PDB file of C-alpha atoms in Angstrom:
ATOM      1  CA  MET A   1     144.629 115.988 130.285  1.00 52.00           C
ATOM      2  CA  SER A   2     141.420 115.354 128.162  1.00 50.00           C
ATOM      3  CA  THR A   3     138.154 113.710 129.193  1.00 53.00           C
ATOM      4  CA  ALA A   4     136.419 111.235 126.906  1.00 51.00           C
ATOM      5  CA  ARG A   5     133.435 112.559 125.116  1.00 49.00           C
ATOM      6  CA  PRO A   6     130.508 110.666 123.480  1.00 48.00           C
ATOM      7  CA  PRO A   7     130.602 110.807 119.792  1.00 48.00           C
ATOM      8  CA  VAL A   8     128.490 113.609 118.272  1.00 45.00           C
ATOM      9  CA  ARG A   9     126.699 110.868 115.947  1.00 44.00           C
ATOM     10  CA  GLY A  10     125.419 109.098 119.317  1.00 41.00           C
ATOM     11  CA  VAL A  11     124.365 112.117 121.073  1.00 39.00           C
ATOM     12  CA  VAL A  12     122.254 113.513 117.714  1.00 38.00           C
ATOM     13  CA  THR A  13     120.842 109.987 117.408  1.00 35.00           C
ATOM     14  CA  LEU A  14     120.029 110.047 121.085  1.00 37.00           C
ATOM     15  CA  SER A  15     118.504 113.354 120.883  1.00 43.00           C
ATOM     16  CA  ALA A  16     116.242 112.598 117.578  1.00 43.00           C
ATOM     17  CA  ALA A  17     115.254 109.453 119.489  1.00 41.00           C
ATOM     18  CA  ALA A  18     114.112 111.369 122.590  1.00 40.00           C
ATOM     19  CA  VAL A  19     112.619 113.994 120.614  1.00 45.00           C
ATOM     20  CA  ALA A  20     110.586 111.484 118.435  1.00 43.00           C
ATOM     21  CA  ALA A  21     109.506 109.670 121.858  1.00 44.00           C
ATOM     22  CA  ALA A  22     108.326 112.645 123.488  1.00 46.00           C
ATOM     23  CA  ALA A  23     106.298 113.783 120.418  1.00 52.00           C
ATOM     24  CA  LEU A  24     104.767 110.137 120.485  1.00 51.00           C
ATOM     25  CA  ALA A  25     104.019 110.593 124.116  1.00 51.00           C
ATOM     26  CA  ALA A  26     102.328 113.800 123.631  1.00 55.00           C
ATOM     27  CA  ALA A  27     100.203 112.645 120.786  1.00 57.00           C
ATOM     28  CA  PHE A  28      98.984 109.688 122.697  1.00 54.00           C
ATOM     29  CA  PRO A  29      98.533 110.142 126.557  1.00 52.00           C
ATOM     30  CA  ALA A  30      98.806 107.623 128.902  1.00 50.00           C
ATOM     31  CA  GLN A  31      95.349 107.102 129.047  1.00 53.00           C
ATOM     32  CA  ALA A  32      94.496 106.915 125.372  1.00 64.00           C
ATOM     33  CA  LYS A  33      95.034 103.903 123.265  1.00 80.00           C
ATOM     34  CA  VAL A  34      97.739 103.607 120.686  1.00 87.00           C
ATOM     35  CA  PRO A  35      96.254 103.431 116.986  1.00 90.00           C
ATOM     36  CA  GLN A  36      95.973  99.871 115.539  1.00 93.00           C
ATOM     37  CA  SER A  37      96.798 101.642 112.114  1.00 95.00           C
ATOM     38  CA  MET A  38      99.134 104.135 111.012  1.00 96.00           C
ATOM     39  CA  LEU A  39      99.611 105.306 107.485  1.00 96.00           C
ATOM     40  CA  GLY A  40     101.462 107.939 105.851  1.00 97.00           C
ATOM     41  CA  ILE A  41      99.682 109.721 102.569  1.00 95.00           C
ATOM     42  CA  THR A  42     101.523 111.728 100.029  1.00 95.00           C
ATOM     43  CA  ARG A  43     100.401 113.551  97.243  1.00 93.00           C
ATOM     44  CA  HIS A  44     102.995 114.916  94.879  1.00 95.00           C
ATOM     45  CA  ASP A  45     101.584 117.622  92.046  1.00 93.00           C
ATOM     46  CA  LEU A  46     104.180 117.079  89.436  1.00 92.00           C
ATOM     47  CA  MET A  47     103.604 120.182  87.213  1.00 91.00           C
ATOM     48  CA  ALA A  48     103.663 122.448  90.458  1.00 91.00           C
ATOM     49  CA  ASP A  49     106.650 120.358  92.091  1.00 89.00           C
ATOM     50  CA  HIS A  50     104.141 120.702  95.136  1.00 93.00           C
ATOM     51  CA  THR A  51     104.422 117.669  97.655  1.00 95.00           C
ATOM     52  CA  ARG A  52     101.726 117.622 100.439  1.00 95.00           C
ATOM     53  CA  HIS A  53     101.873 114.919 103.522  1.00 97.00           C
ATOM     54  CA  TRP A  54      99.348 113.887 105.948  1.00 96.00           C
ATOM     55  CA  SER A  55      99.395 111.133 108.873  1.00 97.00           C
ATOM     56  CA  LEU A  56      96.387 109.006 109.275  1.00 96.00           C
ATOM     57  CA  PHE A  57      95.623 106.846 112.455  1.00 96.00           C
ATOM     58  CA  CYS A  58      92.894 104.506 112.777  1.00 96.00           C
ATOM     59  CA  ASP A  59      91.284 102.754 115.545  1.00 94.00           C
ATOM     60  CA  PRO A  60      91.172 105.345 117.289  1.00 95.00           C
ATOM     61  CA  ASP A  61      91.058 107.757 114.495  1.00 95.00           C
ATOM     62  CA  GLY A  62      93.275 110.925 114.186  1.00 95.00           C
ATOM     63  CA  GLY A  63      96.344 112.260 112.660  1.00 96.00           C
ATOM     64  CA  THR A  64      96.732 115.316 110.568  1.00 97.00           C
ATOM     65  CA  HIS A  65      94.515 113.972 107.666  1.00 96.00           C
ATOM     66  CA  PRO A  66      91.556 116.612 107.468  1.00 95.00           C
ATOM     67  CA  GLU A  67      88.969 113.795 107.495  1.00 93.00           C
ATOM     68  CA  ALA A  68      90.415 111.068 109.337  1.00 95.00           C
ATOM     69  CA  ARG A  69      87.355 109.250 110.572  1.00 95.00           C
ATOM     70  CA  THR A  70      85.479 109.288 107.104  1.00 93.00           C
ATOM     71  CA  ALA A  71      89.120 107.913 105.582  1.00 92.00           C
ATOM     72  CA  CYS A  72      89.367 105.405 108.430  1.00 95.00           C
ATOM     73  CA  ASP A  73      85.839 104.061 107.950  1.00 93.00           C
ATOM     74  CA  HIS A  74      86.316 103.526 104.059  1.00 88.00           C
ATOM     75  CA  LEU A  75      89.750 101.732 104.641  1.00 92.00           C
ATOM     76  CA  ARG A  76      87.907  99.571 107.390  1.00 94.00           C
ATOM     77  CA  ALA A  77      85.284  98.658 104.883  1.00 91.00           C
ATOM     78  CA  ILE A  78      87.789  97.365 102.521  1.00 89.00           C
ATOM     79  CA  ASP A  79      90.011  95.892 105.536  1.00 92.00           C
ATOM     80  CA  GLY A  80      93.144  98.135 104.496  1.00 92.00           C
ATOM     81  CA  ASP A  81      93.294  96.601 101.370  1.00 90.00           C
ATOM     82  CA  LEU A  82      95.093  99.250  99.357  1.00 87.00           C
ATOM     83  CA  GLY A  83      95.058  97.130  96.066  1.00 83.00           C
ATOM     84  CA  VAL A  84      91.392  98.308  95.780  1.00 81.00           C
ATOM     85  CA  LEU A  85      92.616 101.605  94.897  1.00 76.00           C
ATOM     86  CA  ARG A  86      94.587 100.109  91.780  1.00 71.00           C
ATOM     87  CA  THR A  87      91.254  98.430  90.810  1.00 62.00           C
ATOM     88  CA  ARG A  88      88.922 101.238  91.358  1.00 61.00           C
ATOM     89  CA  TYR A  89      91.398 103.482  89.213  1.00 57.00           C
ATOM     90  CA  ARG A  90      91.115 101.407  86.104  1.00 54.00           C
ATOM     91  CA  SER A  91      87.775 101.529  86.142  1.00 51.00           C
ATOM     92  CA  ALA A  92      87.374 105.198  87.084  1.00 58.00           C
ATOM     93  CA  ARG A  93      86.248 107.908  84.761  1.00 64.00           C
ATOM     94  CA  CYS A  94      88.565 110.613  85.005  1.00 72.00           C
ATOM     95  CA  VAL A  95      87.673 114.512  84.165  1.00 74.00           C
ATOM     96  CA  GLY A  96      89.598 117.541  84.121  1.00 75.00           C
ATOM     97  CA  GLY A  97      92.933 118.504  82.583  1.00 82.00           C
ATOM     98  CA  HIS A  98      96.475 117.025  82.433  1.00 85.00           C
ATOM     99  CA  THR A  99      97.966 118.319  85.774  1.00 88.00           C
ATOM    100  CA  PRO A 100      99.477 115.030  87.095  1.00 92.00           C
ATOM    101  CA  VAL A 101      99.771 113.814  90.518  1.00 90.00           C
ATOM    102  CA  ARG A 102     101.988 110.930  92.343  1.00 93.00           C
ATOM    103  CA  VAL A 103      99.965 109.509  95.032  1.00 91.00           C
ATOM    104  CA  GLU A 104     102.071 107.158  97.781  1.00 94.00           C
ATOM    105  CA  ILE A 105     100.395 105.557 100.956  1.00 94.00           C
ATOM    106  CA  ARG A 106     102.582 103.532 103.118  1.00 96.00           C
ATOM    107  CA  GLY A 107     102.326 102.109 106.676  1.00 96.00           C
ATOM    108  CA  SER A 108     100.345  99.359 108.870  1.00 96.00           C
ATOM    109  CA  TRP A 109      96.817  98.374 108.904  1.00 96.00           C
ATOM    110  CA  HIS A 110      96.249  96.169 112.095  1.00 94.00           C
ATOM    111  CA  GLY A 111      99.734  94.706 112.430  1.00 94.00           C
ATOM    112  CA  ARG A 112      99.900  94.236 108.207  1.00 95.00           C
ATOM    113  CA  ILE A 113     102.617  96.324 106.352  1.00 95.00           C
ATOM    114  CA  VAL A 114     100.616  98.174 103.486  1.00 95.00           C
ATOM    115  CA  GLY A 115     101.596 100.457 100.458  1.00 94.00           C
ATOM    116  CA  PHE A 116     100.600 101.985  97.538  1.00 91.00           C
ATOM    117  CA  HIS A 117     101.730 104.317  94.789  1.00 91.00           C
ATOM    118  CA  ALA A 118     100.486 105.567  91.440  1.00 88.00           C
ATOM    119  CA  HIS A 119     100.473 108.189  89.148  1.00 88.00           C
ATOM    120  CA  TYR A 120      97.219 110.007  88.066  1.00 85.00           C
ATOM    121  CA  PRO A 121      96.451 112.542  85.178  1.00 86.00           C
ATOM    122  CA  ASN A 122      95.044 114.623  87.959  1.00 84.00           C
ATOM    123  CA  ALA A 123      94.061 115.126  91.668  1.00 82.00           C
ATOM    124  CA  ALA A 124      90.212 114.440  90.600  1.00 79.00           C
ATOM    125  CA  CYS A 125      91.389 111.075  89.064  1.00 79.00           C
ATOM    126  CA  ALA A 126      93.311 110.340  92.272  1.00 79.00           C
ATOM    127  CA  GLN A 127      90.358 111.149  94.572  1.00 76.00           C
ATOM    128  CA  GLY A 128      87.834 109.029  92.201  1.00 72.00           C
ATOM    129  CA  ALA A 129      90.033 105.981  92.312  1.00 68.00           C
ATOM    130  CA  ALA A 130      90.316 106.047  96.245  1.00 64.00           C
ATOM    131  CA  ALA A 131      88.359 103.909  98.400  1.00 57.00           C
ATOM    132  CA  SER A 132      87.085 107.215  99.529  1.00 63.00           C
ATOM    133  CA  PRO A 133      87.117 110.640  98.094  1.00 66.00           C
ATOM    134  CA  THR A 134      88.485 111.726 101.492  1.00 77.00           C
ATOM    135  CA  LEU A 135      91.439 109.313 101.713  1.00 83.00           C
ATOM    136  CA  ILE A 136      93.631 111.181  99.307  1.00 83.00           C
ATOM    137  CA  PRO A 137      92.827 114.980 100.448  1.00 84.00           C
ATOM    138  CA  GLY A 138      92.476 117.433  97.768  1.00 74.00           C
TER     139      GLY A 138
END
């Protein structure tokens, strides 16, 4: 006689969802506001094959980004328009050697899905092109 068991895949999915829900609840206690904007920022140093990731939450400001408040202030100034980064890069003067980086920013800004990705000759150029030097951490 065998007992019916739930499929393993369903259990793993349910467990992953439970862990994600617990992490979200821990990050935003009941009395705290849920951020109006949530972005993921990735910088991949191509020559070193090293990738770094940061989360940035705005309104209220937070996340793993080292200068969340300043980065959010600059994003508020451009109303989350990440296309400004592309415009600024075209006019930015880059200095430094050739150590290419790829930057990607994805998420939502006050209910709008936003995204940006670009390659830069080095991290200084990426920071110079950003709405704020703090948007893309060094």
